[in-house]
Structure formats: C-alpha cells, structure tokens
Tab-separated table of N, CA, C and O in Angstrom:
chain	number	residue	atom	x	y	z
A	1	MET	N	4.735	-0.218	21.197
A	1	MET	CA	4.952	-0.859	20.006
A	1	MET	C	4.372	-0.076	18.869
A	1	MET	O	3.439	0.508	19.036
A	2	SER	N	4.926	-0.360	17.641
A	2	SER	CA	4.423	0.390	16.394
A	2	SER	C	3.084	-0.306	16.050
A	2	SER	O	2.521	-1.155	16.509
A	3	TYR	N	2.502	0.401	14.865
A	3	TYR	CA	1.315	0.029	14.259
A	3	TYR	C	1.572	-0.091	12.753
A	3	TYR	O	2.292	0.654	12.190
A	4	ILE	N	0.958	-1.197	12.229
A	4	ILE	CA	1.209	-1.494	10.820
A	4	ILE	C	-0.050	-1.322	10.005
A	4	ILE	O	-1.026	-2.127	10.337
A	5	ASP	N	-0.073	-0.727	8.948
A	5	ASP	CA	-1.080	-0.864	7.856
A	5	ASP	C	-0.547	-1.657	6.635
A	5	ASP	O	0.604	-1.462	6.247
A	6	GLY	N	-1.245	-2.746	6.388
A	6	GLY	CA	-0.762	-3.780	5.310
A	6	GLY	C	-1.734	-3.693	4.217
A	6	GLY	O	-2.895	-3.474	4.402
A	7	PHE	N	-1.065	-3.945	3.058
A	7	PHE	CA	-1.826	-3.954	1.670
A	7	PHE	C	-1.382	-4.988	0.812
A	7	PHE	O	-0.178	-5.242	0.587
A	8	ILE	N	-2.313	-5.645	0.131
A	8	ILE	CA	-2.150	-6.551	-1.001
A	8	ILE	C	-2.962	-5.969	-2.187
A	8	ILE	O	-4.183	-5.828	-1.970
A	9	LEU	N	-2.365	-5.901	-3.485
A	9	LEU	CA	-3.030	-5.400	-4.517
A	9	LEU	C	-2.518	-6.056	-5.809
A	9	LEU	O	-1.366	-6.672	-5.741
A	10	ALA	N	-3.263	-5.942	-6.832
A	10	ALA	CA	-2.898	-6.493	-8.147
A	10	ALA	C	-2.657	-5.297	-9.063
A	10	ALA	O	-3.428	-4.481	-9.226
A	11	VAL	N	-1.414	-5.219	-9.830
A	11	VAL	CA	-1.141	-4.082	-10.402
A	11	VAL	C	-0.759	-4.643	-11.939
A	11	VAL	O	0.032	-5.638	-11.984
A	12	PRO	N	-1.384	-3.965	-12.850
A	12	PRO	CA	-0.958	-4.520	-14.284
A	12	PRO	C	0.519	-4.368	-14.353
A	12	PRO	O	1.198	-3.358	-14.089
A	13	THR	N	1.210	-5.512	-14.754
A	13	THR	CA	2.638	-5.691	-14.903
A	13	THR	C	3.083	-4.559	-15.818
A	13	THR	O	4.188	-3.957	-15.459
A	14	ALA	N	2.534	-4.143	-16.884
A	14	ALA	CA	2.948	-3.121	-17.672
A	14	ALA	C	2.994	-1.780	-16.980
A	14	ALA	O	3.623	-0.827	-17.448
A	15	ASN	N	2.329	-1.484	-15.813
A	15	ASN	CA	2.216	-0.283	-15.116
A	15	ASN	C	3.363	-0.238	-13.853
A	15	ASN	O	3.121	0.550	-13.170
A	16	LYS	N	4.202	-1.137	-13.987
A	16	LYS	CA	5.168	-1.160	-12.704
A	16	LYS	C	5.752	0.192	-12.561
A	16	LYS	O	5.840	0.717	-11.390
A	17	GLN	N	6.286	0.979	-13.536
A	17	GLN	CA	6.936	2.200	-13.360
A	17	GLN	C	5.929	3.250	-12.785
A	17	GLN	O	6.168	4.016	-12.004
A	18	THR	N	4.681	3.239	-13.580
A	18	THR	CA	3.637	4.214	-13.158
A	18	THR	C	3.353	3.882	-11.699
A	18	THR	O	3.022	4.862	-10.900
A	19	PHE	N	3.172	2.807	-11.231
A	19	PHE	CA	2.791	2.301	-9.950
A	19	PHE	C	3.962	2.859	-8.980
A	19	PHE	O	3.568	3.474	-7.962
A	20	THR	N	5.055	2.581	-9.304
A	20	THR	CA	6.228	2.948	-8.472
A	20	THR	C	6.250	4.480	-8.353
A	20	THR	O	6.313	4.913	-7.118
A	21	GLU	N	6.000	5.296	-9.248
A	21	GLU	CA	5.957	6.720	-9.108
A	21	GLU	C	4.712	7.112	-8.278
A	21	GLU	O	4.833	8.059	-7.460
A	22	HIS	N	3.551	6.502	-8.577
A	22	HIS	CA	2.336	6.859	-7.710
A	22	HIS	C	2.587	6.433	-6.182
A	22	HIS	O	2.253	7.462	-5.413
A	23	ALA	N	3.205	5.332	-5.996
A	23	ALA	CA	3.413	4.975	-4.606
A	23	ALA	C	4.443	5.829	-3.873
A	23	ALA	O	4.204	6.327	-2.764
A	24	ASP	N	5.511	6.262	-4.595
A	24	ASP	CA	6.479	7.094	-4.027
A	24	ASP	C	5.782	8.452	-3.645
A	24	ASP	O	5.987	8.938	-2.491
A	25	ARG	N	5.071	9.066	-4.521
A	25	ARG	CA	4.389	10.271	-4.098
A	25	ARG	C	3.400	10.145	-3.095
A	25	ARG	O	3.443	10.969	-2.047
A	26	ALA	N	2.517	9.204	-2.996
A	26	ALA	CA	1.518	8.955	-2.086
A	26	ALA	C	2.172	8.687	-0.623
A	26	ALA	O	1.907	9.259	0.446
A	27	ASN	N	3.233	7.926	-0.804
A	27	ASN	CA	3.835	7.454	0.552
A	27	ASN	C	4.720	8.640	1.242
A	27	ASN	O	4.868	8.676	2.316
A	28	ARG	N	5.118	9.572	0.420
A	28	ARG	CA	5.798	10.725	0.937
A	28	ARG	C	4.761	11.537	1.841
A	28	ARG	O	5.172	12.100	2.831
A	29	PHE	N	3.514	11.560	1.349
A	29	PHE	CA	2.420	12.142	2.373
A	29	PHE	C	2.436	11.438	3.618
A	29	PHE	O	2.387	12.066	4.616
A	30	PHE	N	2.398	10.056	3.665
A	30	PHE	CA	2.349	9.427	4.890
A	30	PHE	C	3.635	9.644	5.698
A	30	PHE	O	3.537	9.835	7.019
A	31	MET	N	4.798	9.706	5.091
A	31	MET	CA	5.911	9.953	5.897
A	31	MET	C	5.871	11.440	6.422
A	31	MET	O	6.247	11.682	7.674
A	32	ASP	N	5.294	12.385	5.840
A	32	ASP	CA	5.033	13.697	6.330
A	32	ASP	C	4.125	13.757	7.530
A	32	ASP	O	4.077	14.517	8.420
A	33	GLN	N	3.241	12.767	7.528
A	33	GLN	CA	2.168	12.623	8.627
A	33	GLN	C	2.726	11.789	9.796
A	33	GLN	O	2.045	11.467	10.743
A	34	GLY	N	3.944	11.320	9.815
A	34	GLY	CA	4.561	10.601	11.015
A	34	GLY	C	4.879	9.146	10.729
A	34	GLY	O	5.341	8.564	11.589
A	35	ALA	N	4.713	8.672	9.415
A	35	ALA	CA	5.019	7.330	9.168
A	35	ALA	C	6.482	7.060	9.400
A	35	ALA	O	7.248	7.969	9.173
A	36	LEU	N	6.915	5.890	10.036
A	36	LEU	CA	8.236	5.531	10.307
A	36	LEU	C	8.956	4.803	9.175
A	36	LEU	O	10.184	5.079	8.877
A	37	ARG	N	8.170	4.179	8.400
A	37	ARG	CA	8.791	3.317	7.309
A	37	ARG	C	7.683	2.812	6.359
A	37	ARG	O	6.576	2.559	6.815
A	38	VAL	N	8.112	2.838	5.108
A	38	VAL	CA	7.087	2.418	4.113
A	38	VAL	C	7.754	1.319	3.159
A	38	VAL	O	8.970	1.529	2.796
A	39	ARG	N	7.053	0.213	2.793
A	39	ARG	CA	7.687	-0.607	2.001
A	39	ARG	C	6.626	-0.982	0.825
A	39	ARG	O	5.593	-1.364	1.156
A	40	GLU	N	6.999	-0.932	-0.470
A	40	GLU	CA	6.256	-1.440	-1.512
A	40	GLU	C	7.010	-2.519	-2.242
A	40	GLU	O	8.058	-2.290	-2.602
A	41	CYS	N	6.398	-3.653	-2.250
A	41	CYS	CA	7.173	-4.857	-2.631
A	41	CYS	C	6.512	-5.628	-3.811
A	41	CYS	O	5.405	-6.017	-3.832
A	42	TRP	N	7.141	-5.434	-4.964
A	42	TRP	CA	6.692	-6.158	-6.221
A	42	TRP	C	6.965	-7.567	-6.213
A	42	TRP	O	8.141	-8.103	-6.150
A	43	GLY	N	5.839	-8.233	-6.413
A	43	GLY	CA	6.013	-9.858	-6.243
A	43	GLY	C	6.811	-10.371	-7.396
A	43	GLY	O	6.717	-10.072	-8.656
A	44	ASP	N	7.685	-11.245	-7.049
A	44	ASP	CA	8.541	-12.027	-8.100
A	44	ASP	C	8.443	-13.494	-7.695
A	44	ASP	O	9.150	-14.319	-8.546
A	45	ASP	N	7.953	-13.986	-6.580
A	45	ASP	CA	7.810	-15.435	-6.375
A	45	ASP	C	6.510	-15.583	-5.558
A	45	ASP	O	6.527	-15.953	-4.317
A	46	VAL	N	5.462	-15.424	-6.254
A	46	VAL	CA	4.122	-15.436	-5.547
A	46	VAL	C	3.357	-16.770	-6.210
A	46	VAL	O	2.930	-16.705	-7.333
A	47	ARG	N	3.465	-17.793	-5.373
A	47	ARG	CA	3.005	-18.876	-5.965
A	47	ARG	C	1.422	-19.225	-5.753
A	47	ARG	O	0.904	-18.701	-4.834
A	48	ASP	N	0.965	-20.060	-6.633
A	48	ASP	CA	-0.446	-20.397	-6.595
A	48	ASP	C	-0.683	-21.506	-5.401
A	48	ASP	O	0.018	-22.357	-5.279
A	49	GLY	N	-1.651	-21.320	-4.595
A	49	GLY	CA	-1.939	-22.226	-3.562
A	49	GLY	C	-3.003	-23.129	-3.838
A	49	GLY	O	-3.617	-22.990	-4.912
A	50	LYS	N	-3.146	-24.232	-3.101
A	50	LYS	CA	-4.289	-25.150	-3.333
A	50	LYS	C	-5.670	-24.737	-3.087
A	50	LYS	O	-6.607	-25.023	-3.682
A	51	GLN	N	-5.745	-23.872	-1.937
A	51	GLN	CA	-7.117	-23.424	-1.678
A	51	GLN	C	-7.214	-21.847	-1.820
A	51	GLN	O	-8.147	-21.360	-2.362
A	52	THR	N	-6.161	-21.091	-1.352
A	52	THR	CA	-6.187	-19.747	-1.534
A	52	THR	C	-4.662	-19.279	-1.536
A	52	THR	O	-3.670	-20.015	-1.179
A	53	ASP	N	-4.464	-18.021	-1.908
A	53	ASP	CA	-3.187	-17.452	-2.066
A	53	ASP	C	-3.230	-16.016	-2.408
A	53	ASP	O	-4.366	-15.408	-2.514
A	54	PHE	N	-2.198	-15.250	-2.482
A	54	PHE	CA	-2.352	-13.767	-2.624
A	54	PHE	C	-2.917	-13.485	-3.944
A	54	PHE	O	-3.683	-12.542	-4.094
A	55	ARG	N	-2.630	-14.269	-4.983
A	55	ARG	CA	-3.264	-14.002	-6.444
A	55	ARG	C	-4.681	-14.073	-6.346
A	55	ARG	O	-5.455	-13.097	-6.855
A	56	LYS	N	-5.149	-15.142	-5.713
A	56	LYS	CA	-6.602	-15.372	-5.595
A	56	LYS	C	-7.279	-14.254	-4.806
A	56	LYS	O	-8.415	-13.776	-5.091
A	57	ALA	N	-6.650	-13.937	-3.710
A	57	ALA	CA	-7.255	-12.798	-2.738
A	57	ALA	C	-7.473	-11.527	-3.491
A	57	ALA	O	-8.541	-10.978	-3.090
A	58	VAL	N	-6.723	-11.257	-4.385
A	58	VAL	CA	-7.009	-9.869	-5.038
A	58	VAL	C	-7.413	-10.144	-6.555
A	58	VAL	O	-7.447	-9.226	-7.299
A	59	GLN	N	-7.799	-11.352	-6.863
A	59	GLN	CA	-8.290	-11.661	-8.300
A	59	GLN	C	-7.240	-11.177	-9.371
A	59	GLN	O	-7.651	-10.736	-10.263
A	60	ALA	N	-5.996	-11.381	-8.992
A	60	ALA	CA	-4.981	-11.086	-10.002
A	60	ALA	C	-5.078	-11.856	-11.339
A	60	ALA	O	-5.386	-13.068	-11.386
A	61	ARG	N	-5.177	-11.119	-12.503
A	61	ARG	CA	-5.071	-11.685	-13.816
A	61	ARG	C	-3.741	-11.975	-14.269
A	61	ARG	O	-2.739	-11.683	-13.637
A	62	ASP	N	-3.634	-12.717	-15.411
A	62	ASP	CA	-2.358	-13.208	-15.811
A	62	ASP	C	-1.390	-12.083	-16.206
A	62	ASP	O	-0.324	-12.201	-16.053
A	63	ASP	N	-2.034	-10.828	-16.447
A	63	ASP	CA	-1.124	-9.809	-16.763
A	63	ASP	C	-0.927	-8.840	-15.761
A	63	ASP	O	-0.529	-7.626	-15.879
A	64	GLU	N	-1.122	-9.297	-14.528
A	64	GLU	CA	-1.033	-8.467	-13.261
A	64	GLU	C	0.140	-9.031	-12.377
A	64	GLU	O	0.185	-10.352	-12.324
A	65	THR	N	0.674	-8.240	-11.630
A	65	THR	CA	1.628	-8.765	-10.495
A	65	THR	C	1.091	-8.251	-9.179
A	65	THR	O	0.509	-7.217	-9.028
A	66	VAL	N	1.216	-9.167	-8.235
A	66	VAL	CA	0.774	-8.890	-6.857
A	66	VAL	C	1.816	-8.088	-6.129
A	66	VAL	O	2.952	-8.293	-6.178
A	67	VAL	N	1.356	-7.023	-5.379
A	67	VAL	CA	2.165	-6.125	-4.707
A	67	VAL	C	1.859	-6.260	-3.208
A	67	VAL	O	0.557	-6.268	-2.829
A	68	PHE	N	2.730	-6.342	-2.312
A	68	PHE	CA	2.622	-6.454	-0.895
A	68	PHE	C	3.352	-5.215	-0.368
A	68	PHE	O	4.357	-4.996	-0.618
A	69	SER	N	2.497	-4.471	0.466
A	69	SER	CA	2.929	-3.321	0.930
A	69	SER	C	2.709	-3.001	2.470
A	69	SER	O	1.630	-3.613	2.885
A	70	TRP	N	3.617	-2.236	3.051
A	70	TRP	CA	3.116	-1.846	4.372
A	70	TRP	C	3.640	-0.433	4.889
A	70	TRP	O	4.611	0.018	4.364
A	71	VAL	N	2.936	0.256	5.710
A	71	VAL	CA	3.406	1.409	6.438
A	71	VAL	C	3.443	1.118	7.812
A	71	VAL	O	2.570	0.630	8.505
A	72	GLU	N	4.510	1.591	8.470
A	72	GLU	CA	4.824	1.314	9.825
A	72	GLU	C	4.664	2.877	10.390
A	72	GLU	O	5.349	3.726	10.056
A	73	TRP	N	3.846	2.788	11.431
A	73	TRP	CA	3.553	4.060	12.210
A	73	TRP	C	4.121	3.935	13.636
A	73	TRP	O	4.204	2.841	14.205
A	74	PRO	N	4.379	5.023	14.371
A	74	PRO	CA	4.834	4.859	15.688
A	74	PRO	C	3.786	4.220	16.691
A	74	PRO	O	4.034	3.613	17.617
A	75	ASP	N	2.573	4.560	16.287
A	75	ASP	CA	1.449	4.027	17.078
A	75	ASP	C	0.007	4.225	16.246
A	75	ASP	O	0.081	4.803	15.208
A	76	LYS	N	-0.944	3.705	16.725
A	76	LYS	CA	-2.325	3.658	16.063
A	76	LYS	C	-2.743	5.080	16.097
A	76	LYS	O	-3.357	5.494	15.079
A	77	ALA	N	-2.497	5.886	17.119
A	77	ALA	CA	-3.079	7.261	17.104
A	77	ALA	C	-2.472	8.122	15.971
A	77	ALA	O	-3.262	8.800	15.320
A	78	THR	N	-1.196	7.979	15.606
A	78	THR	CA	-0.567	8.664	14.516
A	78	THR	C	-1.147	8.280	13.259
A	78	THR	O	-1.520	9.147	12.389
A	79	ARG	N	-1.426	6.980	13.124
A	79	ARG	CA	-2.061	6.399	11.983
A	79	ARG	C	-3.453	7.006	11.630
A	79	ARG	O	-3.802	7.366	10.717
A	80	ASP	N	-4.264	6.949	12.820
A	80	ASP	CA	-5.520	7.472	12.763
A	80	ASP	C	-5.535	8.900	12.462
A	80	ASP	O	-6.534	9.345	11.723
A	81	ALA	N	-4.553	9.701	12.957
A	81	ALA	CA	-4.632	11.236	12.729
A	81	ALA	C	-4.385	11.368	11.152
A	81	ALA	O	-5.049	12.283	10.605
A	82	CYS	N	-3.451	10.647	10.634
A	82	CYS	CA	-3.168	10.802	9.199
A	82	CYS	C	-4.561	10.401	8.398
A	82	CYS	O	-4.842	11.156	7.577
A	83	GLY	N	-5.251	9.419	8.771
A	83	GLY	CA	-6.418	8.911	8.112
A	83	GLY	C	-7.451	10.078	8.160
A	83	GLY	O	-8.120	10.314	7.185
A	84	ALA	N	-7.493	10.877	9.361
A	84	ALA	CA	-8.452	11.816	9.496
A	84	ALA	C	-8.090	13.075	8.594
A	84	ALA	O	-8.985	13.838	8.088
A	85	LYS	N	-6.870	13.169	8.262
A	85	LYS	CA	-6.286	14.267	7.435
A	85	LYS	C	-6.498	14.061	5.809
A	85	LYS	O	-6.445	14.984	5.174
A	86	MET	N	-6.558	12.810	5.594
A	86	MET	CA	-6.423	12.425	4.094
A	86	MET	C	-7.605	13.015	3.332
A	86	MET	O	-7.379	13.628	2.125
A	87	GLU	N	-8.814	12.944	3.795
A	87	GLU	CA	-9.946	13.388	2.932
A	87	GLU	C	-9.754	14.764	2.559
A	87	GLU	O	-9.873	15.232	1.419
A	88	GLU	N	-9.591	15.626	3.492
A	88	GLU	CA	-9.415	17.098	3.239
A	88	GLU	C	-7.986	17.443	2.520
A	88	GLU	O	-8.077	18.039	1.450
A	89	ALA	N	-6.994	16.743	2.830
A	89	ALA	CA	-5.679	16.926	2.194
A	89	ALA	C	-5.769	16.395	0.761
A	89	ALA	O	-5.113	16.984	-0.076
A	90	SER	N	-6.623	15.410	0.328
A	90	SER	CA	-6.690	14.930	-0.939
A	90	SER	C	-7.190	16.034	-1.967
A	90	SER	O	-6.859	15.924	-3.123
A	91	LYS	N	-7.844	17.079	-1.440
A	91	LYS	CA	-8.346	18.221	-2.279
A	91	LYS	C	-7.194	19.120	-2.632
A	91	LYS	O	-7.218	19.804	-3.708
A	92	SER	N	-6.111	19.279	-1.753
A	92	SER	CA	-5.170	20.317	-1.953
A	92	SER	C	-3.684	19.670	-2.050
A	92	SER	O	-2.855	20.364	-2.752
A	93	ASP	N	-3.566	18.536	-1.819
A	93	ASP	CA	-2.121	17.798	-1.887
A	93	ASP	C	-2.156	16.892	-2.974
A	93	ASP	O	-2.819	15.788	-2.840
A	94	GLU	N	-1.599	17.215	-4.053
A	94	GLU	CA	-1.494	16.463	-5.292
A	94	GLU	C	-0.835	15.129	-5.156
A	94	GLU	O	-1.278	14.110	-5.867
A	95	ARG	N	-0.094	14.837	-4.023
A	95	ARG	CA	0.380	13.515	-3.833
A	95	ARG	C	-0.641	12.488	-3.633
A	95	ARG	O	-0.506	11.280	-3.878
A	96	ILE	N	-1.772	12.942	-2.933
A	96	ILE	CA	-2.846	11.909	-2.651
A	96	ILE	C	-4.226	12.312	-3.270
A	96	ILE	O	-5.262	11.759	-2.994
A	97	ASN	N	-4.168	13.323	-4.124
A	97	ASN	CA	-5.264	13.718	-4.947
A	97	ASN	C	-5.512	12.778	-6.072
A	97	ASN	O	-4.614	12.580	-6.978
A	98	PRO	N	-6.681	12.138	-6.134
A	98	PRO	CA	-6.907	10.953	-7.065
A	98	PRO	C	-6.961	11.545	-8.596
A	98	PRO	O	-6.627	10.689	-9.488
A	99	GLU	N	-7.130	12.821	-8.742
A	99	GLU	CA	-7.034	13.331	-10.136
A	99	GLU	C	-5.584	13.644	-10.504
A	99	GLU	O	-5.247	13.499	-11.727
A	100	LYS	N	-4.739	14.002	-9.647
A	100	LYS	CA	-3.443	14.401	-9.808
A	100	LYS	C	-2.492	13.187	-9.821
A	100	LYS	O	-1.453	13.196	-10.374
A	101	ASN	N	-2.971	12.231	-8.967
A	101	ASN	CA	-1.916	10.954	-8.707
A	101	ASN	C	-2.908	9.774	-8.750
A	101	ASN	O	-3.052	9.179	-7.745
A	102	PRO	N	-3.580	9.538	-9.875
A	102	PRO	CA	-4.594	8.401	-10.008
A	102	PRO	C	-3.787	6.996	-9.587
A	102	PRO	O	-2.641	6.813	-9.984
A	103	MET	N	-4.639	6.131	-9.098
A	103	MET	CA	-4.218	4.814	-8.777
A	103	MET	C	-3.983	3.978	-9.960
A	103	MET	O	-4.980	3.910	-10.754
A	104	PRO	N	-2.799	3.538	-10.426
A	104	PRO	CA	-2.713	2.686	-11.669
A	104	PRO	C	-3.134	1.200	-11.470
A	104	PRO	O	-2.342	0.300	-11.963
A	105	PHE	N	-4.014	1.034	-10.623
A	105	PHE	CA	-4.576	-0.455	-10.408
A	105	PHE	C	-5.963	-0.341	-10.007
A	105	PHE	O	-6.534	0.775	-9.655
A	106	ASP	N	-6.739	-1.438	-9.861
A	106	ASP	CA	-8.111	-1.563	-9.368
A	106	ASP	C	-8.168	-1.547	-7.978
A	106	ASP	O	-7.913	-2.610	-7.244
A	107	GLY	N	-8.391	-0.366	-7.332
A	107	GLY	CA	-8.459	-0.197	-5.870
A	107	GLY	C	-9.598	-1.019	-5.213
A	107	GLY	O	-9.489	-1.346	-3.995
A	108	MET	N	-10.639	-1.401	-6.079
A	108	MET	CA	-11.729	-2.243	-5.450
A	108	MET	C	-11.219	-3.693	-5.094
A	108	MET	O	-11.744	-4.357	-4.297
A	109	ARG	N	-10.056	-4.014	-5.676
A	109	ARG	CA	-9.490	-5.432	-5.395
A	109	ARG	C	-8.428	-5.323	-4.378
A	109	ARG	O	-7.676	-6.362	-4.134
A	110	MET	N	-7.980	-4.192	-3.924
A	110	MET	CA	-7.024	-4.136	-2.885
A	110	MET	C	-7.519	-4.501	-1.492
A	110	MET	O	-8.631	-4.266	-1.125
A	111	ILE	N	-6.624	-5.267	-0.839
A	111	ILE	CA	-7.068	-5.697	0.431
A	111	ILE	C	-6.148	-4.866	1.555
A	111	ILE	O	-4.945	-4.800	1.244
A	112	TYR	N	-6.610	-4.377	2.527
A	112	TYR	CA	-5.814	-3.619	3.539
A	112	TYR	C	-6.402	-3.702	4.915
A	112	TYR	O	-7.564	-4.034	5.096
A	113	GLY	N	-5.570	-3.480	5.902
A	113	GLY	CA	-5.968	-3.454	7.102
A	113	GLY	C	-4.891	-2.970	8.141
A	113	GLY	O	-3.707	-2.892	7.763
A	114	GLY	N	-5.274	-2.647	9.337
A	114	GLY	CA	-4.343	-2.186	10.401
A	114	GLY	C	-3.972	-3.308	11.388
A	114	GLY	O	-4.962	-4.070	11.723
A	115	PHE	N	-2.794	-3.519	11.751
A	115	PHE	CA	-2.197	-4.421	12.556
A	115	PHE	C	-1.412	-4.045	13.717
A	115	PHE	O	-0.568	-3.266	13.576
A	116	SER	N	-1.571	-4.535	14.915
A	116	SER	CA	-0.848	-4.406	16.060
A	116	SER	C	0.154	-5.569	16.097
A	116	SER	O	-0.211	-6.665	16.275
A	117	PRO	N	1.406	-5.347	16.048
A	117	PRO	CA	2.481	-6.196	16.216
A	117	PRO	C	2.402	-7.062	17.605
A	117	PRO	O	2.174	-6.506	18.497
A	118	VAL	N	2.645	-8.301	17.409
A	118	VAL	CA	2.733	-9.096	18.671
A	118	VAL	C	4.041	-9.667	18.876
A	118	VAL	O	4.512	-10.106	20.035
A	119	VAL	N	4.961	-9.742	17.748
A	119	VAL	CA	6.309	-10.161	17.800
A	119	VAL	C	7.152	-9.162	17.059
A	119	VAL	O	6.803	-8.952	15.931
A	120	GLU	N	8.270	-8.638	17.470
A	120	GLU	CA	9.201	-7.822	16.687
A	120	GLU	C	10.568	-8.289	16.861
A	120	GLU	O	11.018	-8.296	18.097
A	121	LEU	N	11.281	-8.597	15.856
A	121	LEU	CA	12.708	-9.052	15.964
A	121	LEU	C	13.448	-8.209	15.040
A	121	LEU	O	13.079	-8.002	13.813
A	122	ASP	N	14.548	-7.638	15.248
A	122	ASP	CA	15.521	-6.910	14.475
A	122	ASP	C	16.813	-7.401	14.614
A	122	ASP	O	17.271	-8.006	15.565
A	123	ALA	N	17.628	-7.275	13.442
A	123	ALA	CA	18.933	-7.916	13.279
A	123	ALA	C	19.905	-6.925	14.190
A	123	ALA	O	19.607	-5.821	14.282
C-alpha cells in the first residue's frame, strides 16, 4: 500500500497565484524523488465548526484561505529517502531552496504528517 503525506495550511487569499506557482515548483521535486501523485486543494467550502475545524487548526485569518494538500508515495521508504535528500538538495535545487522559492504563507501554522492508508477505494 502507498504512503501519504498530508498538509493543512492557511495562505493569504491574495497570494493564490504565488502559492500555486510555489507549490508547482516544489512538488515537481517530490515527483522527481518518486512521488506518485500530488494534490494542492484551495478551500472553497471550509465551514466553521462548533469546537474545532480546519480554519481554527491553522489559525486562519479572515484574509486567508485554507489549503488541503497531500503527496502520495509508493511506500514510506521512498518518502523517507526524499526527506533525507531535501536538506542537501535545498542548497542546490531552486525548486525547494527557500531563498529561490520562498513559502508564500506562514509555515509555522502548517500542520503536516505521514499516514499509512487503511482503506483504499478507486473508481
């Protein structure tokens, strides 16, 4: 079974195009390292919850949009190998170099983690 990295973040709504370009560049690095699929999803129906919700989780402000993203890997070993390469590659690969491709959002409020699927259904 595959392995999934999941992300939730708040992006200034005015930075949608900048974010899209940043994500496209960075995600091409992941694809080159063996990722099977990447999805960046711009929130358009993210409702407020009574106790918690996506917006509260990333402390989204009124001028920010919640983004839900994931990277699908063939397995955890491929994902871990990419992670090990990232620090060194960030010095020479401008797609993931923070000076050449800066994050257009507050990375301190990003939530992310790795997940092992327990159910997979395809059409």
